[in-house]
Amino acid sequence: MKKLIILSLTLVMAFGAIAQEGLLSSKQLMDRNLYPSYPMRMFQFVQGNKITYYQDGKQYIVSFSKGKLGTPAEYTAPEKKEADASEKRIARPKGDNLYVTFGDKKWDSESLNTHAGLVFGQSVHRNEFGINGGIFWSPNKNKLAFYMMDESMVAEYPMVKTSKNGIAKAQPFRYPMAGEKSHEVQVGILTADLKPLFLQTRKDNSVEEREMYLTNLTWSPDEKYLYIAKINRQQNHMWLERYDVATGKLDKVLFEEENSRYVEPCEGLYFLPNNPNQFLWFSMKDGYKHLYLYNTDGKEIKQLTKGNYEVEGIIGFDKKGDNLFIYANKDNFIGRAAYKVNMKSGEMKLLTSKEGTHTVVINEQGTMMVDLYSSVNIPARGVVIDLVSGKQAELFSSENPLAKDYAMPGIQTGTIKAADGKTDLYYRLITPPHMEQGKKYPTLVYVYGGPHSQLVTDSWLAGGNLYFLYLAQQGYVVYTVDNRGTDNRGFEFESCTHRQLGTIEMADQLEGVKFLQSLPYVDKDRMGVEGWSFGGFMTITMKLAHPEIFKVACAGGPVIDWRWYEIMYGERYMDMPSENPDGYANNCLISKAKDLDGRLLVIHGAEDNTVVWQHSIEFIEACINNGKLVDYFFYPHHEHNVRGSERVHLYEKMFDYYETHLK
């Protein structure tokens, strides 16, 4: 059997030999078969029971009736007779300004951009709270909401851009560190009269009001109001507010949510298609992420979903609005299934298999569904299901693209108990192919461990990648466990690390080490740890605290001192440095550099604007001052991760380090 070559480890992961059966070619689904984030635009329902899809650059249509697929035929979408008026309304940011077209009229923010540090129409609050843009069209595109962010009060962080063609240039950027001054945000409204109006989101001009986070912007169906989830800087209090976009004034505070640790709304309002006076709201107020039905007066009508599981997303409603389709991990904590929820009774029906991680598209009537999924051992499968009769037909099925030509490592998932002795933690274990009886293998613990992460999933390769498989082929055991503090297990599971990032996480990771040491084929004297970003922080934390366990460590883009991380994330999970000095001190790695023993490789992108270069630079300085030898490598023109062709170089660098110092 062949070994996986290191060049196959790029992020593109372009397999060219995936065997396909059914409608879709290997060329079309080459990469999409491997992971659950399928581009659903490939599949669309038309005329109720017909599905369109793309193959080899052409669009096809196939009918689905009585559990059977018809004969595919080429499809040409009907041309529009005339352009919709909304298509002539365009908004785009360029530089720090926003440019808008309303039909034949044009507007830009240049006249409002009066001083350095003003930014229009872009994402704010460093992409926290589910924010990924700064432009919000109303449902019919008659009105536009946009962010205006003032960063002028935020310290400029120095960044140097080097070039082989000339002198290096300074390109500083605004980076609000924990405890320092935050930027200030407002929301503007623009209509066809091109006269911008800013919402009056501040009660006064106090610093507290100016530093509020304005999140989850949602238009009312009639376009008269804009809903905003406003959060205080302490992130323990949220107000859901409604603003009259004609006057800019606050119309109503619908309700509030508070938590002694933090609140973190990341989804907007979902209005019912058959009742514009009611909406669904995501909340973790009962301990798990669930859906609540409210009316526009702010009265809670009922909790729609309930239980010790998480609703992971809304798919949509059926045509009448009688049923809601959602994703949840109700029957599989490491998977994601689709369910139908009756809006009146709350009855919840599983639509897909419990196993696997599913992505679905449902027709307008809510009677048919395309289900694309993978599981630990299934690269990808696509089926179309009649939701009334339950009959289904296979669209495509992918064989394991590796099993035929490569030595396939073993992959398994399971659970261990957390350090509290009662909480289940899920792990992924990848073992070398053709293991020899009685032989002990070097072992690598791959860790992330931070909020909003789940590395172990019921998806292809259990959420792992080809780099891990390559390591296993070279004779390494590769292990990952999702400790407390990670996602999709409820608020207590994720937030128990509050104010002490790194402490509970390491305790749980050490339980994973105990499990590994109990396995007869694991060499407990040749154990390493690797991670990036929060995982880099965890890697160095674990290496410094337990050099007797971890012979080798490799940390990429590591957080070293939480005081140097950005406000929104850092203060949510650690509070301000002035409020939690012991927490910041206890989990700062500068003072622990003196404990370094054994081999540690630190890697950083020189243009990292997420975990700034200062982190690893100061850690290296601390190692020098304490007479500790440490290995260091940086990528000159990369930000927080190493992408593109140089990703291969990164894998080669780390692999060589393990071959030299661990194996």
XYZ file of C-alpha atoms in Angstrom:
663
model
C 0.000 0.000 0.000
C 1.191 3.499 -0.760
C 1.877 6.085 1.890
C 0.190 9.454 1.795
C 2.658 11.956 0.414
C 3.148 15.189 2.320
C 2.149 17.253 -0.724
C -1.408 15.982 -0.335
C -1.727 17.848 2.925
C -2.606 21.286 1.613
C -5.828 22.923 2.711
C -7.236 22.385 -0.758
C -7.001 18.612 -0.215
C -7.585 18.034 -3.915
C -8.246 14.320 -4.227
C -8.592 13.334 -7.840
C -9.565 9.713 -7.392
C -12.824 9.729 -5.475
C -15.044 6.993 -6.803
C -18.594 8.214 -7.406
C -21.826 6.408 -8.001
C -25.071 8.021 -9.102
C -25.598 11.464 -10.547
C -22.555 13.471 -9.608
C -19.010 13.201 -10.886
C -15.817 13.028 -8.877
C -14.718 16.275 -10.486
C -17.806 18.098 -9.233
C -17.715 16.758 -5.697
C -13.959 16.242 -5.429
C -13.470 18.145 -2.181
C -17.036 18.524 -0.998
C -17.365 14.823 -0.272
C -14.844 15.060 2.503
C -16.450 17.464 4.910
C -20.011 18.420 5.928
C -19.936 22.064 4.815
C -21.538 21.372 1.456
C -22.470 24.284 -0.822
C -26.218 23.770 -0.893
C -26.567 26.091 -3.875
C -25.613 23.020 -5.896
C -29.041 21.584 -5.099
C -32.323 23.430 -5.500
C -35.924 22.335 -5.586
C -38.073 23.639 -8.429
C -41.724 22.832 -9.134
C -42.050 21.046 -5.822
C -40.543 17.647 -6.638
C -37.800 18.465 -9.118
C -34.163 18.967 -8.149
C -31.592 20.931 -10.089
C -27.892 20.337 -9.642
C -24.596 21.086 -11.358
C -22.274 18.541 -12.911
C -19.194 19.179 -15.036
C -20.151 22.794 -15.558
C -23.717 22.059 -16.700
C -27.011 22.301 -14.866
C -29.308 19.285 -14.754
C -32.808 18.588 -13.499
C -34.251 15.342 -12.174
C -37.677 14.521 -10.776
C -38.333 12.566 -7.595
C -41.644 10.743 -7.299
C -42.851 7.716 -5.349
C -39.343 7.130 -4.006
C -37.705 6.997 -7.418
C -35.529 9.366 -9.396
C -36.341 10.109 -13.000
C -33.885 10.421 -15.858
C -31.630 13.494 -15.541
C -31.902 16.091 -18.282
C -30.051 19.290 -19.011
C -31.791 22.296 -17.494
C -31.846 25.940 -18.405
C -33.317 28.257 -15.820
C -36.031 30.527 -17.217
C -34.799 34.015 -17.979
C -36.255 36.929 -16.090
C -38.405 39.184 -18.256
C -37.015 42.265 -16.600
C -34.610 43.080 -13.817
C -36.109 43.395 -10.371
C -35.830 46.891 -8.937
C -33.980 45.488 -5.945
C -31.205 44.222 -8.221
C -30.338 47.832 -9.002
C -29.686 48.537 -5.328
C -26.093 47.775 -4.480
C -23.942 48.495 -1.445
C -20.234 47.811 -1.215
C -17.456 48.888 1.114
C -14.175 50.131 -0.321
C -11.370 51.118 1.984
C -12.994 52.775 4.983
C -16.013 54.035 3.029
C -19.363 52.699 1.872
C -20.712 53.194 -1.660
C -24.427 52.690 -2.344
C -26.530 52.704 -5.510
C -30.306 53.150 -5.368
C -31.310 52.717 -9.000
C -29.931 55.787 -10.770
C -28.963 57.508 -7.511
C -25.614 57.121 -5.815
C -24.369 57.821 -2.287
C -21.088 57.377 -0.470
C -19.863 57.950 3.064
C -16.871 60.080 2.100
C -18.488 63.329 3.282
C -19.216 61.726 6.662
C -15.723 60.308 7.036
C -14.378 63.330 8.871
C -11.366 61.875 10.692
C -8.965 58.952 10.704
C -10.360 55.834 12.287
C -13.927 56.055 10.927
C -14.982 52.925 9.062
C -18.310 52.468 7.233
C -20.127 49.325 6.151
C -17.707 46.769 7.534
C -17.791 44.144 10.239
C -17.369 45.495 13.764
C -16.506 44.140 17.220
C -13.790 42.001 15.572
C -16.314 39.534 14.141
C -17.594 38.438 17.525
C -21.316 37.835 18.326
C -21.891 36.186 14.963
C -21.034 39.412 13.099
C -19.503 38.838 9.675
C -20.429 41.980 7.761
C -21.509 45.577 8.074
C -24.270 45.974 5.454
C -27.900 44.985 6.130
C -30.565 45.405 3.448
C -34.220 45.405 4.478
C -36.334 42.461 3.207
C -37.369 44.239 -0.020
C -34.161 46.273 -0.308
C -36.016 49.551 0.158
C -33.773 50.522 3.069
C -30.217 49.871 4.139
C -28.706 49.620 7.607
C -24.953 49.844 8.027
C -22.330 49.969 10.733
C -20.221 53.051 11.345
C -17.254 52.245 13.578
C -15.055 54.883 15.161
C -11.652 53.382 15.963
C -9.834 56.665 16.458
C -9.666 56.158 20.221
C -8.138 52.667 19.882
C -4.359 52.385 20.040
C -2.635 51.660 16.756
C -0.744 48.408 16.870
C 2.514 48.441 14.861
C 2.760 46.114 11.907
C 5.620 46.035 9.436
C 5.166 44.760 5.884
C 8.457 43.670 4.383
C 9.164 43.247 0.697
C 12.018 41.913 -1.410
C 11.446 44.837 -3.781
C 12.067 47.740 -1.442
C 12.144 49.182 2.056
C 9.740 47.695 4.572
C 6.622 49.749 5.290
C 4.738 50.411 8.494
C 1.083 49.342 8.278
C -0.360 49.774 11.771
C -3.895 48.654 12.576
C -6.316 49.332 15.419
C -6.269 46.540 17.983
C -8.276 46.990 21.218
C -6.585 44.883 23.916
C -8.317 43.633 27.049
C -8.754 46.424 29.563
C -7.845 49.124 27.054
C -10.065 51.555 25.132
C -12.622 49.953 22.865
C -13.930 51.279 19.580
C -17.374 52.896 19.351
C -20.103 51.816 16.961
C -23.262 53.379 15.558
C -25.898 52.140 13.124
C -26.908 54.220 10.129
C -30.049 53.985 8.008
C -30.180 54.936 4.335
C -33.239 55.121 2.087
C -33.815 56.194 -1.497
C -33.728 59.860 -0.470
C -30.011 59.288 0.284
C -30.185 61.166 3.586
C -28.448 58.997 6.205
C -30.007 58.794 9.661
C -28.186 57.361 12.677
C -30.131 55.432 15.281
C -30.149 56.877 18.788
C -28.720 53.780 20.475
C -27.119 55.706 23.346
C -28.992 56.968 26.378
C -26.244 59.506 26.969
C -22.708 60.224 25.852
C -21.043 58.242 28.642
C -18.153 55.913 27.883
C -20.311 53.010 29.043
C -22.947 53.792 26.416
C -20.452 54.498 23.648
C -18.737 51.135 24.198
C -21.916 49.065 23.976
C -21.829 46.211 21.492
C -24.533 46.485 18.799
C -25.232 43.011 17.463
C -27.675 40.747 15.625
C -29.246 43.473 13.484
C -32.613 42.298 12.113
C -35.173 44.132 9.986
C -38.882 43.801 10.693
C -40.808 42.252 7.777
C -42.560 45.579 7.084
C -39.187 47.428 7.056
C -40.394 49.967 9.644
C -38.155 48.803 12.473
C -34.660 47.539 13.115
C -34.031 45.183 16.025
C -30.660 45.284 17.777
C -29.266 43.113 20.565
C -27.278 45.602 22.639
C -24.669 44.252 25.064
C -22.690 46.077 27.732
C -18.918 45.928 27.655
C -18.921 43.551 30.641
C -20.947 41.215 28.388
C -23.209 40.092 31.203
C -26.335 42.067 30.197
C -28.227 42.139 26.893
C -31.148 44.339 25.835
C -33.176 43.426 22.749
C -34.225 46.825 21.394
C -36.446 47.974 18.529
C -35.758 51.226 16.678
C -38.050 53.273 14.455
C -35.994 53.747 11.308
C -38.029 56.793 10.248
C -37.064 58.774 13.349
C -34.007 56.874 14.609
C -35.540 56.730 18.091
C -35.782 53.763 20.409
C -39.297 52.368 20.074
C -39.205 49.600 22.671
C -36.983 47.389 24.818
C -38.547 43.996 24.221
C -36.688 42.051 26.924
C -33.368 41.664 28.707
C -31.076 38.749 29.486
C -28.394 38.652 32.184
C -25.840 36.111 33.322
C -23.181 36.338 36.024
C -20.619 34.968 33.568
C -21.565 36.285 30.133
C -24.276 36.541 27.498
C -23.419 36.000 23.868
C -26.258 36.324 21.357
C -25.007 35.229 17.941
C -28.261 34.977 15.965
C -30.805 37.563 14.884
C -34.593 37.275 15.010
C -36.446 34.781 12.814
C -39.920 36.111 12.004
C -42.700 33.620 11.351
C -43.762 33.610 7.685
C -47.453 33.453 8.603
C -47.293 35.942 11.474
C -45.036 39.026 11.246
C -45.849 39.836 14.866
C -44.041 36.764 16.194
C -40.421 35.674 16.004
C -38.028 33.001 17.192
C -35.061 33.873 19.389
C -32.038 31.759 20.317
C -31.134 31.766 24.009
C -29.108 29.679 26.449
C -31.028 30.919 29.473
C -32.130 27.387 30.433
C -28.570 26.072 30.059
C -28.714 24.931 26.443
C -29.088 26.756 23.136
C -32.792 26.624 22.386
C -35.514 28.464 20.501
C -38.098 30.683 22.164
C -41.215 32.124 20.571
C -41.884 35.806 21.293
C -44.334 38.388 20.059
C -43.234 41.859 19.010
C -44.360 43.271 22.363
C -41.529 41.268 23.916
C -43.764 38.705 25.595
C -42.429 35.166 25.670
C -45.153 32.941 24.263
C -43.362 29.653 24.854
C -40.091 27.795 24.750
C -40.284 25.885 21.483
C -37.404 23.417 21.963
C -36.209 22.025 25.267
C -33.808 19.380 26.542
C -30.180 18.601 27.247
C -29.057 19.242 23.693
C -28.362 22.230 21.440
C -30.228 23.635 18.459
C -27.402 24.366 16.029
C -29.284 26.307 13.383
C -32.542 27.084 11.607
C -33.099 25.606 8.152
C -36.453 27.276 7.471
C -40.233 26.989 7.627
C -42.654 25.148 5.408
C -44.857 27.245 3.128
C -47.659 27.704 5.651
C -45.338 28.271 8.579
C -46.863 25.382 10.505
C -43.551 23.559 10.859
C -39.991 24.640 11.480
C -36.927 22.745 10.267
C -33.801 22.882 12.428
C -30.389 21.319 13.022
C -29.712 19.863 16.474
C -27.469 17.357 18.261
C -30.356 15.866 20.245
C -29.473 12.251 19.443
C -25.753 12.565 18.824
C -23.600 15.123 20.650
C -20.832 14.954 18.047
C -23.158 14.885 15.059
C -25.767 17.191 13.553
C -29.168 15.985 12.379
C -32.195 17.693 10.842
C -35.534 17.800 12.647
C -39.051 19.063 12.011
C -40.689 20.953 14.863
C -44.427 21.590 14.935
C -44.965 25.239 15.841
C -48.143 24.551 17.834
C -47.353 21.376 19.723
C -43.567 21.590 19.796
C -43.424 17.965 18.649
C -39.974 17.227 17.261
C -39.415 14.637 14.515
C -36.055 13.335 13.332
C -35.767 13.660 9.530
C -32.280 12.274 8.929
C -30.316 9.424 10.435
C -28.964 9.991 13.938
C -25.476 9.168 12.743
C -23.364 11.657 10.862
C -23.235 15.385 10.273
C -26.022 16.485 7.952
C -26.659 19.465 5.713
C -30.081 19.605 4.076
C -32.205 21.617 1.677
C -35.997 21.361 1.837
C -38.548 22.286 -0.796
C -40.948 25.190 -0.264
C -43.837 22.936 0.690
C -41.763 21.138 3.322
C -42.524 17.769 1.750
C -39.154 16.804 0.238
C -35.557 17.082 1.348
C -32.069 16.619 -0.066
C -29.801 15.286 2.681
C -26.016 15.480 2.273
C -23.946 13.972 5.038
C -20.775 12.259 6.115
C -19.885 10.226 9.180
C -16.702 8.856 10.718
C -16.453 6.156 8.063
C -18.590 7.590 5.227
C -16.851 10.233 3.081
C -20.131 11.556 1.693
C -23.588 10.448 0.735
C -26.504 12.310 -0.771
C -30.119 11.167 -0.645
C -33.442 12.750 -1.518
C -36.291 11.972 0.877
C -40.053 12.225 0.580
C -40.912 13.574 4.029
C -44.543 12.451 3.722
C -44.047 8.810 2.782
C -40.521 8.390 4.092
C -39.323 6.946 0.786
C -35.869 7.944 -0.377
C -33.452 7.548 -3.258
C -29.705 7.908 -3.431
C -28.281 10.877 -5.307
C -24.659 9.865 -4.903
C -22.367 7.885 -2.657
C -18.613 8.264 -2.279
C -16.336 5.391 -1.494
C -13.382 5.980 0.789
C -10.943 7.737 -1.598
C -7.973 6.520 0.427
C -8.696 2.863 1.122
C -7.833 1.551 -2.355
C -4.369 3.004 -2.823
C -3.200 4.024 0.640
C -2.505 2.330 3.937
C -5.522 3.507 5.930
C -4.944 4.275 9.629
C -7.495 3.232 12.217
C -9.957 5.931 13.330
C -12.207 5.616 16.336
C -14.187 7.865 18.656
C -15.203 7.323 22.250
C -15.653 8.975 25.622
C -13.654 9.438 28.793
C -14.600 11.167 32.024
C -13.546 14.751 32.647
C -11.484 15.750 35.662
C -14.729 16.237 37.603
C -15.265 12.475 37.364
C -18.765 12.700 35.878
C -18.817 14.632 32.603
C -18.337 12.726 29.360
C -15.681 14.035 26.979
C -15.469 12.844 23.370
C -12.154 11.838 21.857
C -10.752 10.874 18.451
C -7.979 8.285 18.246
C -6.024 7.681 15.046
C -3.664 4.721 15.046
C -0.999 3.533 12.578
C -2.034 0.957 9.968
C -0.849 -2.610 10.462
C 0.155 -2.112 14.103
C 2.605 -4.661 15.450
C 1.762 -6.714 18.501
C 3.755 -5.570 21.523
C 5.171 -2.470 19.826
C 4.837 0.932 21.468
C 4.304 4.021 19.320
C 5.111 7.701 19.849
C 1.931 9.661 20.477
C 0.859 13.197 19.612
C -1.940 15.008 21.447
C -3.541 17.568 19.135
C -5.366 20.207 21.183
C -7.493 23.302 20.705
C -9.825 23.365 23.696
C -11.282 26.875 23.444
C -14.822 28.266 23.176
C -16.850 27.716 20.007
C -14.808 24.694 19.007
C -15.615 21.031 18.527
C -12.810 19.040 16.966
C -14.261 15.564 17.451
C -17.270 15.141 15.188
C -19.279 12.364 13.621
C -18.116 13.352 10.166
C -15.575 12.037 7.668
C -12.336 11.139 9.475
C -14.084 12.114 12.743
C -13.265 15.751 12.008
C -9.575 15.028 11.494
C -7.497 15.719 8.403
C -4.900 14.141 6.143
C -2.018 15.541 8.170
C -3.108 13.366 11.085
C -3.426 10.363 8.784
C 0.056 11.012 7.412
C 1.467 11.106 10.947
C -0.262 7.816 11.715
C 1.182 6.261 8.555
C 4.624 7.297 9.749
C 4.089 5.434 13.005
C 2.451 7.986 15.337
C -0.703 7.693 17.411
C -2.696 10.947 17.106
C -5.242 11.819 19.789
C -7.689 14.664 20.379
C -10.254 15.226 23.130
C -12.756 18.078 23.420
C -12.354 19.297 26.993
C -14.849 21.316 28.984
C -14.869 24.839 27.601
C -15.640 23.693 24.052
C -18.920 23.970 22.171
C -22.294 22.260 21.648
C -22.574 20.740 25.114
C -24.505 23.409 27.000
C -23.668 26.640 28.775
C -22.194 25.140 31.940
C -19.918 22.849 29.929
C -18.581 25.778 27.898
C -18.545 28.550 30.502
C -17.111 26.671 33.503
C -13.679 27.917 32.395
C -14.739 31.561 32.901
C -12.025 33.775 34.444
C -9.465 30.919 34.456
C -8.802 29.994 30.820
C -6.399 27.085 30.685
C -7.003 25.587 34.125
C -9.989 23.256 33.714
C -9.027 22.671 30.099
C -5.617 21.297 31.100
C -7.123 19.150 33.849
C -9.399 17.500 31.294
C -6.587 17.082 28.778
C -4.573 15.267 31.439
C -7.435 12.801 31.852
C -6.971 12.120 28.168
C -3.285 11.501 28.796
C -4.165 8.957 31.503
C -6.367 7.176 28.992
C -3.557 7.137 26.426
C -1.074 5.819 28.961
C -3.431 2.924 29.670
C -3.256 1.755 26.053
C -0.683 -1.004 25.528
C 0.604 0.445 22.245
C 1.212 4.010 23.476
C 4.780 4.855 24.454
C 4.317 7.112 27.473
C 7.959 8.180 27.235
C 7.483 9.530 23.713
C 4.499 11.818 23.951
C 4.096 15.214 22.270
C 1.473 17.955 22.157
C 0.538 20.309 19.311
C -1.995 23.111 18.784
C -2.630 26.487 17.164
C -4.055 29.764 18.525
C -5.995 28.820 21.672
C -4.502 25.406 21.031
C -1.053 27.016 20.960
C -1.794 28.525 24.360
C -2.910 25.110 25.622
C 0.139 23.409 24.110
C 2.620 25.645 25.921
C 0.521 25.558 29.108
C 0.621 21.770 29.144
C 4.289 21.553 28.172
C 5.434 23.937 30.907
C 3.247 22.361 33.583
C 4.108 18.757 32.720
C 7.476 18.383 31.000
C 7.662 14.888 32.482
C 4.718 13.905 30.249
C 5.318 15.863 27.076
C 8.758 15.302 25.629
C 8.059 17.548 22.629
C 5.605 20.379 21.918
C 4.784 22.474 18.870
C 2.709 25.652 19.378
C 1.450 27.842 16.553
C 0.201 31.420 16.962
C -0.085 30.997 20.750
C -1.789 33.352 23.171
C 0.794 33.956 25.884
C -0.804 36.684 27.988
C -4.568 37.302 27.810
C -3.959 41.008 28.494
C -2.644 41.238 24.931
C -5.687 39.646 23.329
C -8.655 41.593 21.946
C -11.376 43.030 24.148
C -14.500 41.266 22.923
C -13.221 37.693 23.231
C -10.757 38.250 26.069
C -13.068 40.178 28.381
C -15.985 37.795 27.773
C -14.078 34.776 29.014
C -11.643 36.449 31.443
C -13.383 39.717 32.434
C -11.219 42.842 32.487
C -7.669 42.553 33.849
C -8.599 44.975 36.643
C -11.542 42.733 37.616
C -9.643 39.454 37.457
C -5.945 40.096 38.133
C -5.378 36.643 39.628
C -6.965 34.901 36.647
C -4.775 36.782 34.181
C -1.652 36.214 36.289
C -2.290 32.510 36.893
C -2.715 31.794 33.200
C 0.040 34.037 31.857
C 2.854 31.973 30.346
C 5.599 34.596 30.653
C 6.209 33.831 34.323
C 6.175 30.099 33.615
C 8.892 30.130 30.955
C 11.348 29.178 33.703
C 9.696 25.748 33.832
C 10.518 24.837 30.239
C 12.204 21.455 29.980
C 12.593 19.465 26.772
C 11.878 20.515 23.222
C 9.414 23.279 22.319
C 8.906 24.724 18.841
C 6.959 28.002 18.657
C 5.631 29.135 15.254
C 4.058 32.492 14.434
C 2.910 34.458 11.410
C 4.782 37.759 11.289
C 1.636 39.546 10.053
C -0.734 37.983 12.589
C -3.500 40.480 13.401
C -5.446 38.084 15.640
C -2.815 36.863 18.101
C -0.280 39.622 17.595
C 3.403 38.747 17.246
C 4.123 40.304 20.637
C 2.876 37.135 22.337
C 5.545 34.768 21.087
C 8.273 37.425 20.980
C 7.894 38.163 24.692
C 7.722 34.470 25.515
C 10.975 33.865 23.665
C 12.522 36.748 25.585
C 11.361 35.176 28.856
C 12.929 31.869 27.847
C 16.213 33.641 27.073
C 16.174 35.489 30.388
C 15.638 32.189 32.195
C 18.380 30.403 30.288
C 15.927 28.075 28.557
C 16.592 26.794 25.061
C 13.577 27.104 22.809
C 13.084 26.595 19.072
C 11.352 29.287 17.045
C 10.122 29.696 13.482
C 8.026 32.367 11.809
C 6.291 32.778 8.475
C 7.094 36.284 7.179
C 3.965 37.020 5.136
C 1.249 35.075 6.896
C -1.386 36.199 9.355
C -2.923 33.944 12.003
C -2.489 30.758 10.031
C -0.273 29.496 7.256
C -2.286 29.021 4.088
C -1.689 28.201 0.450
C 1.308 26.266 -0.769
C 3.353 27.213 2.295
C 0.956 25.112 4.363
C 2.902 22.127 3.064
C 6.088 23.697 4.389
C 4.437 24.080 7.809
C 3.502 20.404 7.914
C 6.987 19.394 6.808
C 8.512 21.632 9.487
C 6.452 20.110 12.288
C 6.867 16.555 11.029
C 10.639 16.957 10.855
C 10.602 18.261 14.430
C 8.790 15.147 15.655
C 11.034 12.838 13.664
C 14.114 14.484 15.172
C 13.046 14.930 18.793
C 10.122 12.591 19.490
C 10.369 9.497 17.332
